[in-house]
XYZ file of C-alpha atoms in Angstrom:
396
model
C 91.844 87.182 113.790
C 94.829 88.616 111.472
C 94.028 88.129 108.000
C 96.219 88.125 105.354
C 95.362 89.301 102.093
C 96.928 87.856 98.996
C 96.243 89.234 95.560
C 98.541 87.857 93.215
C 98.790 89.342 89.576
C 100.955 87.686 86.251
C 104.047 89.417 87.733
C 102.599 91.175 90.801
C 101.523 90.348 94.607
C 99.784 92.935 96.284
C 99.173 92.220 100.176
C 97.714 93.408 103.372
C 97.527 92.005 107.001
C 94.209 93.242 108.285
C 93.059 92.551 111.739
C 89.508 91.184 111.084
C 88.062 91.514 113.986
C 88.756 95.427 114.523
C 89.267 95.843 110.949
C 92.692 97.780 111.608
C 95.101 97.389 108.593
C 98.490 96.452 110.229
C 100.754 95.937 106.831
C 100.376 96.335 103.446
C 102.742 96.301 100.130
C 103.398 95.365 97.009
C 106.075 92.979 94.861
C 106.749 94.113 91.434
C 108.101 92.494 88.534
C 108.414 88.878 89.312
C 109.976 86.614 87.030
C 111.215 90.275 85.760
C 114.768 91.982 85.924
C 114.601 94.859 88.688
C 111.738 92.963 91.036
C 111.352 94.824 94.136
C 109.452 94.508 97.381
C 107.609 97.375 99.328
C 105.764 97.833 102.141
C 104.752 99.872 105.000
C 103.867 98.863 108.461
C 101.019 101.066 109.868
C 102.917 103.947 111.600
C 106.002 103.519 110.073
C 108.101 104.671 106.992
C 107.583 102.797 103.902
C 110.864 100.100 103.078
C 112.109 99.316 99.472
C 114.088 96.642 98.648
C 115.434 96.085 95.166
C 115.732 91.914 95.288
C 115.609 88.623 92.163
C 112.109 87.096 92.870
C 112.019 84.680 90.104
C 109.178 83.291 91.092
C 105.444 83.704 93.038
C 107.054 81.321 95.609
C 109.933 83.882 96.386
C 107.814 86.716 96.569
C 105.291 84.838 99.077
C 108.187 84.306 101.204
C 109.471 87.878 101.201
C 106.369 88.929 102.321
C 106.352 86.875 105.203
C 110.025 88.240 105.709
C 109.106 91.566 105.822
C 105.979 90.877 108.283
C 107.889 89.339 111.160
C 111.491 91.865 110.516
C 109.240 94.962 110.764
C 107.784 93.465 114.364
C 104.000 93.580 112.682
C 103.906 89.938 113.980
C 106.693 87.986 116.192
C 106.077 84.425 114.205
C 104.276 83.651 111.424
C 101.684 81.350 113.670
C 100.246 85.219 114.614
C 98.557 84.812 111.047
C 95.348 83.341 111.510
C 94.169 83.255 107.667
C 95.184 83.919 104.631
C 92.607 85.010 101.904
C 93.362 85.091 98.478
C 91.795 87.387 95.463
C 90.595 84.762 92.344
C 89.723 86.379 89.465
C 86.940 83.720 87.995
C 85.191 81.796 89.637
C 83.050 80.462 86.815
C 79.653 79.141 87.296
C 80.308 76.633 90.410
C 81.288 79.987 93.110
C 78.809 82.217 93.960
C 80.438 83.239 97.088
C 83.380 82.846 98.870
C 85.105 79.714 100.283
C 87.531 78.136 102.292
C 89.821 76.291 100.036
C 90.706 72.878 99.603
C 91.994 71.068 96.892
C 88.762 70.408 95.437
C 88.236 74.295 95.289
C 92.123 74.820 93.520
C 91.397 72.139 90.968
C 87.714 73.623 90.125
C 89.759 77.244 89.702
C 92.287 75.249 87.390
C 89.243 74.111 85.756
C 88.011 77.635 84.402
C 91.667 79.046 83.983
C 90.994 79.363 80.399
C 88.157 82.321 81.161
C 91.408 84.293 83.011
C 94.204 82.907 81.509
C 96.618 85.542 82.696
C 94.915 85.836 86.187
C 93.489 82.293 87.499
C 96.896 80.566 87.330
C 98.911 83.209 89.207
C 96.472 82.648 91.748
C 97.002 79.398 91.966
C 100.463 79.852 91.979
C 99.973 82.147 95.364
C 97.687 79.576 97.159
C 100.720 77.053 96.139
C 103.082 78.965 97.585
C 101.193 80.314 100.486
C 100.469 76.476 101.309
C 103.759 75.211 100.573
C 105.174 78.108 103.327
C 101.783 78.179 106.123
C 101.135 74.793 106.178
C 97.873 74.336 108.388
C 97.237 77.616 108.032
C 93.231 77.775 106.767
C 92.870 79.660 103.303
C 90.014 81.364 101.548
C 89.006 81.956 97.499
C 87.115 84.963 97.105
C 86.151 85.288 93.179
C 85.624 89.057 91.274
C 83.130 86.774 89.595
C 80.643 85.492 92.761
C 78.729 88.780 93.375
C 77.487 88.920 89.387
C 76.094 85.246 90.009
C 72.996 86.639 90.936
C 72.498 88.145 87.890
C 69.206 86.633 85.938
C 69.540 84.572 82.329
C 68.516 87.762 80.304
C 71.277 89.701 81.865
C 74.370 87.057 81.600
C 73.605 85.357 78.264
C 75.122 86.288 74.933
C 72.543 85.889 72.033
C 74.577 82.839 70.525
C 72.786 79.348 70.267
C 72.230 77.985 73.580
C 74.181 74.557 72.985
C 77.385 76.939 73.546
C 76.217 78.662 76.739
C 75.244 74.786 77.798
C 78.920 73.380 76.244
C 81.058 75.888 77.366
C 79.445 78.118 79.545
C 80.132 81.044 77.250
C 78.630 83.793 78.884
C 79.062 87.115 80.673
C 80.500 86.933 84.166
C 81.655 90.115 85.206
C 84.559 91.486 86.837
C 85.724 93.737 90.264
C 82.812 92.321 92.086
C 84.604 92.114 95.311
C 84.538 96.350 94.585
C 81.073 96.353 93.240
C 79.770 94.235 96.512
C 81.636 96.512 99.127
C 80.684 99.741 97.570
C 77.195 99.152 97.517
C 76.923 97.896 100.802
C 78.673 101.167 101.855
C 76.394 103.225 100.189
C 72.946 101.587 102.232
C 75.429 102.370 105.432
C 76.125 105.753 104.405
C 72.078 105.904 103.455
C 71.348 104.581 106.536
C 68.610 102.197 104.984
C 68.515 98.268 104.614
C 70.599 97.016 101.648
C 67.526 95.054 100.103
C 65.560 98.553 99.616
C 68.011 100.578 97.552
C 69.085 100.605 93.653
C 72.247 101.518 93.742
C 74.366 102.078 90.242
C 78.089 101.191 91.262
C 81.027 103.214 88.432
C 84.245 101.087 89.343
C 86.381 103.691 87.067
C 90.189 103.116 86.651
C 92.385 101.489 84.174
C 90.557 98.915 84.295
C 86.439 99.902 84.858
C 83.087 98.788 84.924
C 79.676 99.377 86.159
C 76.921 97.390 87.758
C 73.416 97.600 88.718
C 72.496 96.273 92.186
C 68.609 96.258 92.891
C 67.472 95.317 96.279
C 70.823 93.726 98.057
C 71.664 92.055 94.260
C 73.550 92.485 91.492
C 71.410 92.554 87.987
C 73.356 93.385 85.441
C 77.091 94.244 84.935
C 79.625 95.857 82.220
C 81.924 93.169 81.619
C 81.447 90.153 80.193
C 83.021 86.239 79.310
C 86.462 88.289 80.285
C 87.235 91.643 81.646
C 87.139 93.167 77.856
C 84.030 93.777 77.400
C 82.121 96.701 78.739
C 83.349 100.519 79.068
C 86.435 101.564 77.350
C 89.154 101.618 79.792
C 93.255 102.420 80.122
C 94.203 99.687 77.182
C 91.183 97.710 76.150
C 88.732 98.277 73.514
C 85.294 97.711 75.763
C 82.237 96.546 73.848
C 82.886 96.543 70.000
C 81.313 94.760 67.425
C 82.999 90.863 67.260
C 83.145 91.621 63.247
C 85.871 94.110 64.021
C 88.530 91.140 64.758
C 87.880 89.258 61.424
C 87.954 92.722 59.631
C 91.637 93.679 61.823
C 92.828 90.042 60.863
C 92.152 90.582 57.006
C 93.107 94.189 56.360
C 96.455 94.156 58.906
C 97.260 90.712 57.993
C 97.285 89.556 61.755
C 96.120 86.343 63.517
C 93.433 86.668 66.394
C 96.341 86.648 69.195
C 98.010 89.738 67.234
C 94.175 91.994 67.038
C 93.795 90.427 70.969
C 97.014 92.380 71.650
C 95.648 95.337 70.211
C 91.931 95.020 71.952
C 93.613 94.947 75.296
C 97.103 96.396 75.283
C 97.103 99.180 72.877
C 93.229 100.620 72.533
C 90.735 102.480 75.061
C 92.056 106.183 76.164
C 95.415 104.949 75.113
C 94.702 104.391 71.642
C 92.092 106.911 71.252
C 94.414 109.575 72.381
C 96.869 108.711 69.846
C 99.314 107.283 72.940
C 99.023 110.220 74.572
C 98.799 107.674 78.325
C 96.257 105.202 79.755
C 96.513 107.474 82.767
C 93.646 109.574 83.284
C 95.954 112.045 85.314
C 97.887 113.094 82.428
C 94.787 112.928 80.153
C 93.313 115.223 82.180
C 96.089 117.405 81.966
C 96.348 117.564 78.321
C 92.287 117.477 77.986
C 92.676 121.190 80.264
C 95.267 122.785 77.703
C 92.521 121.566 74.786
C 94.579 118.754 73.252
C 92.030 117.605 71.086
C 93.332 113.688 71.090
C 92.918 113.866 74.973
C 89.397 115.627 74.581
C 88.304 112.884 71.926
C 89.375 110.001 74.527
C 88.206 111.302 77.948
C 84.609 112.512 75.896
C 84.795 108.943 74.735
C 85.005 107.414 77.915
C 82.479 109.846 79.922
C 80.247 108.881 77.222
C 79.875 105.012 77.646
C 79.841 105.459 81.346
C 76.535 107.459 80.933
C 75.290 105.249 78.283
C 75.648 102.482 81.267
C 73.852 104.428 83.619
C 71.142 104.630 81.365
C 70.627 101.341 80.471
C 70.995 100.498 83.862
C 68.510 102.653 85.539
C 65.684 101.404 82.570
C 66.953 97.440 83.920
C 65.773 98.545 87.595
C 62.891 100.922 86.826
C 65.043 103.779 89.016
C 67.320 104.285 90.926
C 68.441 105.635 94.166
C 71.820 106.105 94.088
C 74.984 106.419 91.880
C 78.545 105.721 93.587
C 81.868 106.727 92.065
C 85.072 104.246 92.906
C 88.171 102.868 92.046
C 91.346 105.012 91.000
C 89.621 107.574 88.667
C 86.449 107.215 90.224
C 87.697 108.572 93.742
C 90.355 110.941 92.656
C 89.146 112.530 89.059
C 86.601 115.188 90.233
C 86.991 116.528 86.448
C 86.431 113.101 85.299
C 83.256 112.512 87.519
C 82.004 116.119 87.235
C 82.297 115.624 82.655
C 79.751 112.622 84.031
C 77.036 114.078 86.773
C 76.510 116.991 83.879
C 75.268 114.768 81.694
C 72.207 112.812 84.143
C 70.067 116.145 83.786
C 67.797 113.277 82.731
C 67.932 111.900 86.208
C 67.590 115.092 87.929
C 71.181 115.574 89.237
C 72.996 118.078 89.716
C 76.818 118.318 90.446
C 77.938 120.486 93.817
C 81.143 121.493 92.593
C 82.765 122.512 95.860
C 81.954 118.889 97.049
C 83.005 117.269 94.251
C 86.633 118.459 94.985
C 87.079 115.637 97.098
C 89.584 113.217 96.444
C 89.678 109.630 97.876
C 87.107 110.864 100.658
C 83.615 109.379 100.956
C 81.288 112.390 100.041
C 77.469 113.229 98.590
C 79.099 115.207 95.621
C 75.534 115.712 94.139
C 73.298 118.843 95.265
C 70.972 118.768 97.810
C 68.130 119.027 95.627
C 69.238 116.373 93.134
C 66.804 113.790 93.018
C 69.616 110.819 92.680
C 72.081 110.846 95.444
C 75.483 110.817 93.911
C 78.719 109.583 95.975
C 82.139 109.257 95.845
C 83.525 106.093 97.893
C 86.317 104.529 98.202
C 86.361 100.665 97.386
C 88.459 98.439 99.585
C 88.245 95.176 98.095
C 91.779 93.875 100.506
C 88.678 94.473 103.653
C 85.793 93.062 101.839
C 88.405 89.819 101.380
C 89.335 89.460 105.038
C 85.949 89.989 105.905
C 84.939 87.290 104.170
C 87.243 85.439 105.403
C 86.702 86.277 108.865
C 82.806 85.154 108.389
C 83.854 81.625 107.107
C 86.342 81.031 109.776
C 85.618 82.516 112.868
């Protein structure tokens, strides 16, 4: 069965033909700046060289089409009736999805429904099941939420202390985010263990621009960083992670802003960003500046490090232990400094960081000692499989 994976952003589609069945990636790219001046489209067919193309996608529907361009021109498939599937990436999901599901128009209208959790995310998917269905007609599509994998989280995990009527009225709660990440990685890690899923706790660091971190006890997730909305949680690239809600009143009365003006700041200008004085929301050049002893970079990267242990604390109390920790996502796979400022601080846990391991970059690896008594990994998340997967196991 060829999947195709759709993940489609405010002014981005990111996409992948997978074969399901072998799990062989055939194609994958990327279309940039829709609805923007300059939009291009990229891609690379496995074996070959990687194409650019500089071309006006003013909308989600143009892009969609490109893509389905590019798969038949590069030969990856001869007509588009080679596609078996298409599965598409929803952000939230809302109470009414824990899992994944093959959509109808009962499923698009129930995502409509909770657009106002993911207002810049849940109606550019739409937009890409639209288009997808407006181009493959007949062609069977799948949701998969970030959301469904936190579902299984228990009351004293996902509710905010506010009065109940709200949680009951408008389902204010936390959610979480990247759980198509947090579900893969952990999975991988009972693999890698060789041991059954339901008999580890496993402590999952999605770290990149955006991050978070979950707790997964016994095949389950229990608890997890974000919240109502991806803001909440660990500092990260732009946003602010967990602060105290007084702090937007305060901004509002003292910088003479409105709540969409100290929302812009929150998530666009704050985390490592802002706490580096602008130095970049990219961990790369942090870590640059952070080696020459900038002290703005040291303040923000120290900053960061420091939530992410204060979340594998908490965590480990929620499950009474744990088994294993697993590094992912951009930073979490690639910044060996960043992960190495981290493992030196879980003394507490009785781990220790093998330094010549921990070199590894994008590479599934035990980057913990031997003798550490929490196994400590690096591996890489590939939420565009976990989707076809899914997909596969609804369809097939």
């Amino acid at each position: 069965m060829k999947v195709l994976v759709i993940n489609c952003g405010s002014s981005s589609l990111k996409f992948q033909l997978i074969d399901a069945e072998t799990e062989q990636l055939l194609f994958k790219g990327l279309c940039e700046r829709i609805g923007i001046e300059g939009s291009q489209i990229s891609y690379t067919a496995t074996g070959k060289d990687k194409v650019t193309k500089v071309t006006p996608m003013p909308e989600h529907k143009t892009a969609v089409s490109l893509v389905l361009e590019a798969l038949t021109e590069s030969g990856v498939v001869k007509s588009l009736d080679e596609i078996d599937a298409v599965g598409h990436r929803i952000v939230h999901g809302g109470e009414k999805f824990t899992k994944s599901v093959v959509i109808s128009e009962d499923v698009v209208k129930a995502i409509e429904e909770v657009s106002d959790l993911a207002p810049l995310h849940n109606p550019a998917n739409v937009i890409g099941i639209r288009a997808c269905q407006d181009l493959m007609p007949g062609t069977p599509m799948v949701a998969v939420f970030d959301t469904a994998f936190h579902q299984t989280m228990p009351e004293e995990a996902y509710l905010y202390g506010l009065p109940y009527d709200i949680y009951k009225n408008h389902k204010i709660r936390r959610y979480g985010f990247h759980g198509t990440s947090h579900s893969f990685v952990s999975k991988k890690v009972a693999e890698i263990e060789g041991k059954p899923y339901e008999d580890l706790k496993t402590i999952v660091c999605h770290l990149g621009n955006g991050a978070s971190v979950s707790a997964v006890k016994n095949g389950k997730c229990v608890d997890t960083s974000m919240g109502l909305t991806p803001l909440e949680g660990l500092i990260m690239g732009t946003r602010c992670g967990s602060i105290d809600p007084s702090v937007i009143e305060t901004l509002e009365k003292k910088m003479n802003l409105d709540t969409t003006g100290v929302m812009k700041i929150l998530n666009k200008e704050s985390g490592v960003y802002g706490l580096s004085e602008g130095i970049s929301s990219d961990f790369r050049d942090l870590e640059d500046a952070y080696i020459k002893g900038d002290k703005n970079a040291i303040r923000a990267v120290d900053c960061f490090c420091y939530q992410v242990l204060k979340y594998i604390g908490a965590y480990t109390a929620a499950m009474n232990g744990v088994d294993c920790i697993a590094f992912t996502a951009g930073v979490g796979e690639n910044s060996g400094f960043v992960r190495k400022l981290i493992i030196d601080r879980l003394g507490f846990l009785g781990v220790k960081c093998n330094d010549e391991a921990n070199k590894v970059r994008g590479e599934e690896k035990l980057v913990s000692t031997e003798d550490s008594k929490v196994r400590v990994y690096v591996v890489p998340t590939n939420e565009e499989l976990a989707i076809a997967r899914d997909t596969y196991e609804l369809l097939k």
